[in-house]
PDB file of C-alpha atoms in Angstrom:
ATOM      1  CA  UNK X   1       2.198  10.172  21.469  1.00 75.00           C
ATOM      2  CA  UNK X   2       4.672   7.890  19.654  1.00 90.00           C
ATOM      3  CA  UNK X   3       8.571   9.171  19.559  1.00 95.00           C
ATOM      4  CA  UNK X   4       9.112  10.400  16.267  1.00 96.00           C
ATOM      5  CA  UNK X   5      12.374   8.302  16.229  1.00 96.00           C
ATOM      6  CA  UNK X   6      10.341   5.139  16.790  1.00 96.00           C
ATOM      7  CA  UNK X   7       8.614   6.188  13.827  1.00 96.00           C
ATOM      8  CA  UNK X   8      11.031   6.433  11.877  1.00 97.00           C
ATOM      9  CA  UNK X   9      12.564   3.181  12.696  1.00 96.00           C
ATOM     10  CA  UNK X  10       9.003   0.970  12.068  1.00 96.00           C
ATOM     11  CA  UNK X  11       8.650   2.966   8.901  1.00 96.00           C
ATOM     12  CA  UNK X  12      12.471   2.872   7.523  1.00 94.00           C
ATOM     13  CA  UNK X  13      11.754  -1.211   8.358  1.00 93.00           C
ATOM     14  CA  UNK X  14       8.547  -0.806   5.928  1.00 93.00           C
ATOM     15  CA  UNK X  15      10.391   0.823   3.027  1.00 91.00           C
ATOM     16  CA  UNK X  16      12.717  -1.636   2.760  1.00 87.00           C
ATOM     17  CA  UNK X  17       9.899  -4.162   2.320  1.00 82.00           C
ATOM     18  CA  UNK X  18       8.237  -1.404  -0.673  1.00 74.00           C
ATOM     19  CA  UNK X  19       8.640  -4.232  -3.390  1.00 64.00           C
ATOM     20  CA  UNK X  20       5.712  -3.234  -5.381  1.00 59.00           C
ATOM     21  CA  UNK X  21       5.094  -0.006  -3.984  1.00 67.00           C
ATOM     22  CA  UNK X  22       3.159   1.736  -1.199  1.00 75.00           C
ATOM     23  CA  UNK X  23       0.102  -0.086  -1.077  1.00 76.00           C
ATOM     24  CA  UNK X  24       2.004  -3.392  -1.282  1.00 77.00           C
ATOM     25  CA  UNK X  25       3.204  -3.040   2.534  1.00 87.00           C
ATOM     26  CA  UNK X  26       0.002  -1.700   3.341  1.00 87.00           C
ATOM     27  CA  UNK X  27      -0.466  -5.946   5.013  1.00 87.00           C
ATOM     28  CA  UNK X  28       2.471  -5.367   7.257  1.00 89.00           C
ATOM     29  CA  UNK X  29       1.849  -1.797   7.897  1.00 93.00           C
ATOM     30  CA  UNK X  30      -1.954  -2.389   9.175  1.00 93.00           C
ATOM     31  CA  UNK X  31      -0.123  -5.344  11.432  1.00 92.00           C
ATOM     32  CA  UNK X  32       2.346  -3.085  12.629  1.00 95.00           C
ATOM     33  CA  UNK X  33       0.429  -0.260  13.628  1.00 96.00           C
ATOM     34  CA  UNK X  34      -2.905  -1.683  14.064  1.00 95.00           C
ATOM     35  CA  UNK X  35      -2.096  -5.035  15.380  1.00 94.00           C
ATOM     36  CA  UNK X  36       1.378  -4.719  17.075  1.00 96.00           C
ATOM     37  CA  UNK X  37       1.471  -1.323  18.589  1.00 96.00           C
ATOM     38  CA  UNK X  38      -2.008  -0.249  18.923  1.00 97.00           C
ATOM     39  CA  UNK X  39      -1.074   2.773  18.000  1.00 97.00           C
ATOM     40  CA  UNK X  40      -4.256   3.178  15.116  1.00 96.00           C
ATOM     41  CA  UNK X  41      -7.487   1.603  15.269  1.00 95.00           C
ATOM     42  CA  UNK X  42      -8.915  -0.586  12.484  1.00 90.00           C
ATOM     43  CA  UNK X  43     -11.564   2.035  11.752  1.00 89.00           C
ATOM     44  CA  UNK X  44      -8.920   4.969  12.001  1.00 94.00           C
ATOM     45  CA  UNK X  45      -5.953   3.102   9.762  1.00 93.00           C
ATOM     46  CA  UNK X  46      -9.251   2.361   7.223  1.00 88.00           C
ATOM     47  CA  UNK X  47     -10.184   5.854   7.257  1.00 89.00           C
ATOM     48  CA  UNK X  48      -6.619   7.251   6.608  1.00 93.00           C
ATOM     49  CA  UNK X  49      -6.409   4.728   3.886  1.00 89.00           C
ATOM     50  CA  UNK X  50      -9.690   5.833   2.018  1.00 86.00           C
ATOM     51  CA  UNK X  51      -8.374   9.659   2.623  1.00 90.00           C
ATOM     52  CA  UNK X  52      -5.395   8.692   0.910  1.00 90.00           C
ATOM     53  CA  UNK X  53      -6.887   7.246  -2.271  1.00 85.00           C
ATOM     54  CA  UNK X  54      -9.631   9.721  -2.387  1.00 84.00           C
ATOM     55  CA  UNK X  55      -6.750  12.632  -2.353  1.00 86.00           C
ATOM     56  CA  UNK X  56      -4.626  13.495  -5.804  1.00 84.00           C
ATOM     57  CA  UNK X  57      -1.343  12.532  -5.642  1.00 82.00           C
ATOM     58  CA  UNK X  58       1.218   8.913  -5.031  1.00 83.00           C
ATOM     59  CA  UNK X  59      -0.929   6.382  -3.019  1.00 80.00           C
ATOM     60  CA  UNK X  60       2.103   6.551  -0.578  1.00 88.00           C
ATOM     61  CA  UNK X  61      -0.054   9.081   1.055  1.00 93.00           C
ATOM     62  CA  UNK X  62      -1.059   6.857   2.959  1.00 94.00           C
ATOM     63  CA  UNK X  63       2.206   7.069   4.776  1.00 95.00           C
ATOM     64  CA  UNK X  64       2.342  10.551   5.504  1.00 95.00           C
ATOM     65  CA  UNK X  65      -1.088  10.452   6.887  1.00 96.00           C
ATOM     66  CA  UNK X  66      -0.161   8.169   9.440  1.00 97.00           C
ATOM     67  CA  UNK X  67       2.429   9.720  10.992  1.00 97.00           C
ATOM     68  CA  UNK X  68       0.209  13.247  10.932  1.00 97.00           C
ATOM     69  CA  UNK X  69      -2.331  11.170  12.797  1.00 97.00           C
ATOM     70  CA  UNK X  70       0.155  10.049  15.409  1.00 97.00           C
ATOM     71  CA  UNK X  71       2.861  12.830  15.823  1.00 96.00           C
ATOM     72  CA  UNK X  72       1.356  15.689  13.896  1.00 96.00           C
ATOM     73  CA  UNK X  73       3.440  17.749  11.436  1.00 97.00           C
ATOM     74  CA  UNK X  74       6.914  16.551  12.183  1.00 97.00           C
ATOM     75  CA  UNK X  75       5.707  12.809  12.894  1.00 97.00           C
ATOM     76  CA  UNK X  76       4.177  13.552   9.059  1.00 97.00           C
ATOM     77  CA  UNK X  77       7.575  14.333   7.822  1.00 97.00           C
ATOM     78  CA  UNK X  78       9.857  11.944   9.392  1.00 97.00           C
ATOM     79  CA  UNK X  79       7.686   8.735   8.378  1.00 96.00           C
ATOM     80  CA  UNK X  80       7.149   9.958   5.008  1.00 95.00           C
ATOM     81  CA  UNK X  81      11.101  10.797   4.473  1.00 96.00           C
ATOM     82  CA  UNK X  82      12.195   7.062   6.288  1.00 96.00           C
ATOM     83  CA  UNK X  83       9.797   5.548   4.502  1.00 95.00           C
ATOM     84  CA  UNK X  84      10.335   6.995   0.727  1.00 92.00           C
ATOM     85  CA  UNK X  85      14.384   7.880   1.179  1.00 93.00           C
ATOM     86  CA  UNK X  86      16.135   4.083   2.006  1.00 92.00           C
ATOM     87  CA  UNK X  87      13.611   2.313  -0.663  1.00 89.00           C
ATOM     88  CA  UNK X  88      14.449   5.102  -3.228  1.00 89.00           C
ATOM     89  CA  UNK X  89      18.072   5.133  -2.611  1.00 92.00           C
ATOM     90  CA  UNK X  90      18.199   0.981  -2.419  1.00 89.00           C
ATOM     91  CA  UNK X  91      16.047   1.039  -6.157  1.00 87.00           C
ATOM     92  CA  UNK X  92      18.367   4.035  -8.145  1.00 92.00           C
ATOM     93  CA  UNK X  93      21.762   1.557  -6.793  1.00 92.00           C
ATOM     94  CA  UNK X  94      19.965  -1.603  -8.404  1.00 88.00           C
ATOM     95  CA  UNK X  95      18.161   0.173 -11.273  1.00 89.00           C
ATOM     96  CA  UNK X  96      21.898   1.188 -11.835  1.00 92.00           C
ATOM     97  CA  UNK X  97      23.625  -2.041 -11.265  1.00 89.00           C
ATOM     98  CA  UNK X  98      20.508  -4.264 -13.548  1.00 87.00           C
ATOM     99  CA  UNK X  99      20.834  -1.731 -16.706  1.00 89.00           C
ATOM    100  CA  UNK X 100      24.955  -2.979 -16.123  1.00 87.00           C
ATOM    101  CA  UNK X 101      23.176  -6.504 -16.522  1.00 83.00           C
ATOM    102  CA  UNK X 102      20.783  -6.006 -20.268  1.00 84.00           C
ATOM    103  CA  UNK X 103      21.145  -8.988 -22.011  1.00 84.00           C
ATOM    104  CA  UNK X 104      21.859 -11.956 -19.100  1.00 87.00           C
ATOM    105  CA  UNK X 105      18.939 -14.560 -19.794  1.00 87.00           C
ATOM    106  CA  UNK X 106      18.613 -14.895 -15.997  1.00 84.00           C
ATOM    107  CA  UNK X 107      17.434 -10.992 -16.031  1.00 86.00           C
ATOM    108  CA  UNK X 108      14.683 -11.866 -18.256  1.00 84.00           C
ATOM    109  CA  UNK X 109      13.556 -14.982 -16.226  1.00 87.00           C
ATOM    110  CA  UNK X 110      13.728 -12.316 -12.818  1.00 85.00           C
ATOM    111  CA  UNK X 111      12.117  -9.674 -14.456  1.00 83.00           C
ATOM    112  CA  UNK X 112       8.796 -12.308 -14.997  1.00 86.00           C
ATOM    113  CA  UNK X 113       9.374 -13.781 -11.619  1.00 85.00           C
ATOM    114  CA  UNK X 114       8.790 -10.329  -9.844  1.00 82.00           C
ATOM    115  CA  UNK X 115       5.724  -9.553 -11.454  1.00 80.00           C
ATOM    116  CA  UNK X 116       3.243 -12.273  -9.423  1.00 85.00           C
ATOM    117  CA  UNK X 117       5.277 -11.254  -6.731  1.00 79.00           C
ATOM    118  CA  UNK X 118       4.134  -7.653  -6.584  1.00 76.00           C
ATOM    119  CA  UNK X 119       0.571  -8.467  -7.870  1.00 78.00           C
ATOM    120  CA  UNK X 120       0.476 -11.120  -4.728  1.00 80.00           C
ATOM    121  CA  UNK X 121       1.334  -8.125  -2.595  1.00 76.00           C
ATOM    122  CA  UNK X 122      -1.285  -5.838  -4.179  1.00 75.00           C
ATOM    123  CA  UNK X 123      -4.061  -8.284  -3.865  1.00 77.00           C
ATOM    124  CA  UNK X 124      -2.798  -9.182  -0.210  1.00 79.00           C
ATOM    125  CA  UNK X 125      -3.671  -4.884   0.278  1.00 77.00           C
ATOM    126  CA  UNK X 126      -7.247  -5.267  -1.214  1.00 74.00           C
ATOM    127  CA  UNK X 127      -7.942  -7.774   0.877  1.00 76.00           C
ATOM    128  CA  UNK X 128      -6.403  -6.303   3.916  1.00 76.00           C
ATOM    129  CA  UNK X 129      -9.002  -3.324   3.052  1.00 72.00           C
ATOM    130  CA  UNK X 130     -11.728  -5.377   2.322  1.00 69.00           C
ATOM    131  CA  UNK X 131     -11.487  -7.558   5.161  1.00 72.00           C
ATOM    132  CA  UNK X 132     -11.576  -4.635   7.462  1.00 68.00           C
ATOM    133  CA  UNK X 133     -15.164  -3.242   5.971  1.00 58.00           C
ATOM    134  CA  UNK X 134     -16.155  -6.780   6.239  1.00 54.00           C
ATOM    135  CA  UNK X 135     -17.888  -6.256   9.276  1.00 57.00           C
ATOM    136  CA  UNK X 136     -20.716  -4.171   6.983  1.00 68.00           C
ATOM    137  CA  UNK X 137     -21.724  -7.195   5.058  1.00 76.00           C
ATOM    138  CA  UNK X 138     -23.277  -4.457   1.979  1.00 73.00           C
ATOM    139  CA  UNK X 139     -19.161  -3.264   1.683  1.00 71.00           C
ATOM    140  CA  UNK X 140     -17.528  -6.775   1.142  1.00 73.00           C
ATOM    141  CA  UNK X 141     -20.736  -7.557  -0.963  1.00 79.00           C
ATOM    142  CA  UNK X 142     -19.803  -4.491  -3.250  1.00 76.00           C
ATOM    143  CA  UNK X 143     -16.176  -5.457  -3.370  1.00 74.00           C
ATOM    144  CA  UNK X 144     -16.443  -8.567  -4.370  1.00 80.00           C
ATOM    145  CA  UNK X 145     -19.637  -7.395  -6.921  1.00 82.00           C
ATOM    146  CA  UNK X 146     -16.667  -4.964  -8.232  1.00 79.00           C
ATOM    147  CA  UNK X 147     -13.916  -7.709  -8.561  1.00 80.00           C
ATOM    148  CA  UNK X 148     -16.205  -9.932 -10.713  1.00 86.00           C
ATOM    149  CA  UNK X 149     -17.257  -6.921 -12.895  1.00 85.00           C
ATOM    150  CA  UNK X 150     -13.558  -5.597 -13.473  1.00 81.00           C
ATOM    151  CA  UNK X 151     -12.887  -9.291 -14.389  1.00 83.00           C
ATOM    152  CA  UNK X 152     -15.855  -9.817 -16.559  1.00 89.00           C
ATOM    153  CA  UNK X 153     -16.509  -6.461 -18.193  1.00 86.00           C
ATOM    154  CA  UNK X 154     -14.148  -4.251 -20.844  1.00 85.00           C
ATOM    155  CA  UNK X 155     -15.642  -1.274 -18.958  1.00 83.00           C
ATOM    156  CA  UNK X 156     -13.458   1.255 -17.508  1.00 83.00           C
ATOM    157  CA  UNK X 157     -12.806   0.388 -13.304  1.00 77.00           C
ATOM    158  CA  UNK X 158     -13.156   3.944 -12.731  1.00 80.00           C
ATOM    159  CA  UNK X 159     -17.243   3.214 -13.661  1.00 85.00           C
ATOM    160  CA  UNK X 160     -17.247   0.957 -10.526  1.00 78.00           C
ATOM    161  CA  UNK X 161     -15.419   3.195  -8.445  1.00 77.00           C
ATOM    162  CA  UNK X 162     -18.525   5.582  -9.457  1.00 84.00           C
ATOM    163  CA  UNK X 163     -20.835   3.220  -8.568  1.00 82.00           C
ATOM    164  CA  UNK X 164     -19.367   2.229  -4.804  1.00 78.00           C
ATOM    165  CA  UNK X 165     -18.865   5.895  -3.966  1.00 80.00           C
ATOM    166  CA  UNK X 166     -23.129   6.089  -5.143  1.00 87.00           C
ATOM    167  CA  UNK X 167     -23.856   3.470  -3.065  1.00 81.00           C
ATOM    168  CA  UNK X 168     -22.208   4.870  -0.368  1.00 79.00           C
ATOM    169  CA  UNK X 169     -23.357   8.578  -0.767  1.00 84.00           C
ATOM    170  CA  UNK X 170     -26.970   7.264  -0.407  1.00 89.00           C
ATOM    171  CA  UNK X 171     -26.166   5.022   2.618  1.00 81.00           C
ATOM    172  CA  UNK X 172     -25.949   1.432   1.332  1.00 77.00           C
ATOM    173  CA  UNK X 173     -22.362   0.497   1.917  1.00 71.00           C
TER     174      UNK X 173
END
């Protein structure tokens, strides 16, 4: 079992790194706990991650779910508070101190900076995700089938989503 406080420490480190939100650190946190402390397997950290998604509620899920997985109940609690405290404190003392800022031209030129930035970090996830169910050829087939559709199509994403979770109901992906 990992020690709750090293936990917290790993996860307080990922929160600080939440530009984007939760699934934008998902990269680091799959190195982290998959790659650098062993403490999930690929097929277990994939498996929280689809839990997460498939459950109602803030895709930071995720984050809670792993420390249930490794601690239990009070591992749950202490990576979900270090990871959603320090980035929520750090954002309402610069959400306060850029509203002090409205007008500068540089805030403008920031403000469109950031947004590749966070999209970089949200594709980075989907690919993290999809290169882990890469080893079933039918599942990166169906994510990259998806990609093109969203891309190509006006229909609603949610369609596709239908679609994948038919395909894998029925045992193709």
């Amino acid at each position: 079992m990992v020690s709750l406080g090293e936990l917290a420490l790993r996860f307080l480190l990922l929160s600080l790194m939440a530009f984007g939100g939760g699934n934008a650190t998902l990269p680091e946190m799959h190195r982290v706990v998959v790659e650098q402390y062993h403490w999930l397997s690929d097929t277990a950290f994939s498996e929280l991650f689809a839990v997460a998604q498939a459950a109602p509620g803030p895709n930071v899920l995720i984050v809670a779910l792993i420390g249930l997985a490794l601690a239990g109940l009070p591992g749950a609690l202490v990576v979900t508070a270090a990871f959603c405290i320090p980035s929520s404190l750090l954002m309402y003392g610069f959400a306060r101190w850029w509203s002090r800022l409205a007008g500068n031209p540089w805030q403008r030129i920031a403000q469109t900076a950031v947004a590749p930035l966070a999209t970089g970090l949200v594709l980075a996830s989907g690919w993290l995700m999809a290169a882990t169910g890469a080893a079933r050829p039918a599942a990166l087939l169906l994510t990259l089938a998806t990609v093109v559709a969203v891309l190509s199509s006006r229909c609603n994403p949610l369609w596709w989503i239908v679609v994948g979770a038919v395909l894998g109901l029925v045992g193709v992906v």
